[in-house]
Amino acid sequence: EAQVTQNPRYLITVTGKKLTVTCSQNMNHEYMSWYRQDPGLGLRQIYYSMNVEVTDKGDVPEGYKVSRKEKRNFPLILESPSPNQTSLYFCASSPSFGGRVYEQYFGPGTRLTVT
Amino acid sequence: ELKVEQNPLFLSMQEGKNYTIYCDYSTTSDRLYWYRQDPGKSLESLFVLLSNGAVKQEGRLMASLDTKARLSTLHITAAVHDLSATYFCAVSYGGSQGNLIFGKGTKLSVKP
């Protein structure tokens, strides 16, 4: 089954404790992206990757890191989480031709709480 | 800075009625996306509009794009309860087409 998986689905952690949220897709998509969703603010893009070893900042990259060493995986790293990073996080992937993104397939989401 | 605005943000409709959701954006872009999100769920792609004048239809939903006016519409025909969800538009931004900006979403409630 074609899908985007995220782990963990739920996470409660404390300020400053490094964490990684994994994202994996099995559709051989070139493009992958991370978003956070907060009430009243819609979705905001954190980082995206047009292909392996190619990553770029979205609108709200501060406090996050990403890497794209393999095509299928795009982990999101919070080196020192803070309470303002409490949010619902979505990973997405899409085929990409000529540098253009088509329909995105979203993962199930990761609800992160930082206390 | 690209801004994407959706109107209305909340919409309560009766079954059988028609309505339109508007998405306008402030900077040139040649593609626009519509997504649906059910409560507590992830997002699902509805339409990708790739050029000026593009029109796509799926069931009771029809989306169009006017790049000159920087406006997309999502038209709902004869609404049914199953269409109740939040609808987001998104626009690709800047030199890198991978940078996407989402509107805040339109929460649609269809009542019998």
XYZ file of C-alpha atoms in Angstrom:
227
model
C 0.000 0.000 0.000
C 1.313 3.436 -0.976
C 1.767 5.456 2.152
C 3.653 7.976 4.229
C 4.412 6.824 7.759
C 5.429 8.902 10.737
C 6.737 7.833 14.109
C 5.941 8.384 16.836
C 2.293 9.372 16.484
C 2.195 10.952 19.924
C 5.046 12.290 22.001
C 5.249 14.160 25.284
C 8.696 15.410 26.162
C 10.463 18.011 28.260
C 12.185 21.203 27.250
C 15.683 20.679 25.913
C 15.552 16.922 25.343
C 16.560 16.193 21.762
C 14.068 14.235 19.705
C 13.600 12.927 16.178
C 10.348 12.357 14.339
C 10.786 9.917 11.488
C 9.022 10.076 8.135
C 9.163 7.420 5.462
C 7.415 7.010 2.102
C 7.257 3.978 -0.178
C 6.226 5.739 -3.412
C 9.700 6.699 -4.646
C 8.753 10.367 -4.457
C 11.424 12.975 -4.998
C 9.785 15.685 -2.895
C 9.217 15.551 0.840
C 8.158 18.221 3.280
C 7.413 18.890 6.936
C 4.565 21.069 8.223
C 3.243 22.081 11.561
C -0.421 22.760 12.188
C -1.564 25.078 14.939
C -5.117 26.253 15.684
C -5.961 29.420 13.805
C -2.692 29.376 11.854
C -3.325 26.635 9.319
C -0.345 24.667 8.070
C 3.095 26.201 7.936
C 6.000 24.638 6.124
C 9.106 23.913 8.178
C 11.544 22.351 5.698
C 11.283 20.649 2.362
C 13.473 18.508 0.152
C 13.347 18.388 -3.624
C 15.519 15.248 -3.694
C 18.236 13.337 -1.856
C 20.763 15.685 -0.239
C 18.722 18.733 -1.312
C 16.884 20.492 1.504
C 15.599 24.020 1.944
C 13.894 26.135 4.561
C 10.193 26.727 4.598
C 8.472 29.496 6.511
C 9.184 28.394 10.070
C 12.546 26.539 10.150
C 13.874 27.942 13.435
C 14.536 25.246 16.012
C 14.344 22.384 13.524
C 16.806 20.378 11.459
C 16.288 17.878 8.675
C 18.373 15.561 6.543
C 17.663 13.602 3.393
C 20.246 10.875 3.027
C 17.899 8.403 1.367
C 15.008 9.021 -0.945
C 12.429 7.353 1.261
C 13.292 8.991 4.608
C 13.075 12.573 5.812
C 13.506 12.822 9.592
C 12.691 15.983 11.541
C 15.069 16.762 14.386
C 14.410 19.053 17.318
C 17.786 19.577 18.970
C 16.440 21.465 21.986
C 12.637 21.453 21.989
C 10.768 24.321 23.589
C 7.092 24.644 24.580
C 6.347 26.804 21.522
C 7.110 23.746 19.386
C 4.097 21.971 20.835
C 2.080 21.278 17.707
C 0.696 18.722 15.272
C 3.330 17.803 12.698
C 2.700 16.404 9.239
C 5.129 14.918 6.782
C 4.202 14.799 3.102
C 5.677 13.502 -0.129
C 4.990 14.142 -3.780
C 6.294 13.204 -7.190
C 8.310 16.013 -8.692
C 9.067 16.634 -12.364
C 11.138 19.519 -13.609
C 11.380 20.900 -10.087
C 7.613 21.131 -9.751
C 5.556 19.574 -7.024
C 2.334 17.707 -7.730
C -0.222 16.325 -5.326
C 1.149 15.685 -1.876
C 0.449 12.559 0.146
C 0.357 13.303 3.850
C 1.358 11.137 6.756
C -1.006 10.564 9.703
C 0.545 13.281 11.850
C 2.591 13.423 15.043
C 1.184 15.235 18.027
C 4.066 16.669 20.033
C 3.767 18.226 23.468
C 6.792 19.921 25.025
C 6.497 20.715 28.730
C 6.155 37.840 1.187
C 3.412 35.642 -0.197
C 0.073 35.778 1.583
C -2.716 33.323 0.941
C -6.172 34.260 2.141
C -9.233 32.089 2.180
C -12.792 33.308 2.483
C -14.859 32.511 4.334
C -13.036 30.861 7.239
C -16.253 29.297 8.523
C -19.183 28.221 6.406
C -22.406 26.633 7.513
C -24.538 25.363 4.665
C -27.737 23.480 4.214
C -27.758 20.282 2.252
C -28.633 20.842 -1.372
C -27.293 24.386 -1.538
C -24.405 25.720 -3.614
C -21.530 27.790 -2.367
C -18.041 28.982 -3.290
C -14.851 29.193 -1.250
C -12.316 31.757 -2.382
C -8.556 31.603 -2.217
C -6.553 34.616 -3.225
C -2.831 35.116 -3.037
C -0.527 38.079 -3.245
C 2.384 36.995 -5.479
C 2.695 35.397 -8.881
C 2.395 31.637 -8.824
C 1.442 29.174 -11.511
C 0.098 26.356 -9.436
C -2.405 26.013 -6.705
C -3.460 23.088 -4.562
C -6.647 22.236 -2.704
C -6.711 19.848 0.232
C -9.369 18.472 2.513
C -8.966 17.637 6.198
C -11.572 15.750 8.227
C -11.630 16.381 11.997
C -8.754 14.618 13.716
C -7.402 13.308 10.420
C -4.623 14.026 8.001
C -4.891 15.983 4.761
C -6.065 14.588 1.457
C -5.247 16.105 -1.904
C -8.285 17.224 -3.910
C -6.938 19.191 -6.867
C -3.709 20.458 -8.355
C -4.287 23.394 -10.711
C -1.328 23.880 -12.999
C -2.089 26.816 -15.259
C -4.229 29.828 -15.827
C -7.796 28.915 -16.610
C -7.428 25.388 -15.236
C -10.686 23.841 -14.086
C -11.023 20.489 -12.372
C -14.082 18.692 -11.080
C -14.588 15.750 -8.793
C -18.095 14.879 -7.753
C -19.751 17.937 -6.195
C -16.516 19.939 -6.047
C -15.117 22.071 -8.830
C -11.926 24.112 -8.595
C -10.669 26.815 -10.923
C -7.610 29.016 -11.179
C -7.197 32.538 -12.517
C -3.499 33.380 -12.257
C -3.990 36.912 -13.559
C -6.447 37.718 -10.784
C -4.419 35.554 -8.359
C -7.600 33.803 -7.370
C -8.823 30.254 -7.099
C -12.332 29.126 -6.289
C -13.679 25.889 -4.908
C -17.326 25.553 -5.839
C -19.622 23.186 -4.003
C -22.718 22.001 -5.801
C -25.736 20.587 -3.958
C -23.849 20.099 -0.725
C -24.201 16.886 1.261
C -23.237 16.179 4.869
C -20.200 14.118 3.789
C -18.572 17.292 2.482
C -18.275 18.664 6.018
C -14.531 19.181 6.549
C -11.869 21.877 6.512
C -10.623 22.874 3.070
C -7.195 24.368 2.507
C -5.687 25.997 -0.517
C -1.910 26.234 -0.958
C 0.307 28.084 -3.384
C 3.888 27.390 -4.436
C 6.136 30.329 -3.852
C 9.297 31.840 -5.169
C 12.044 30.381 -7.269
C 11.794 27.012 -5.627
C 8.478 25.438 -6.381
C 8.802 23.335 -3.277
C 8.058 26.208 -0.916
C 4.320 26.007 -0.269
C 2.181 28.519 1.594
C -1.186 27.396 2.923
C -4.274 29.432 3.609
C -5.783 29.212 7.085
C -8.511 26.882 5.908
C -12.290 27.060 5.511
C -14.262 24.974 7.964
C -17.370 23.762 6.177
C -20.357 22.380 8.021
C -23.226 20.973 5.986
C -26.449 20.593 7.901
C -29.517 18.555 6.929
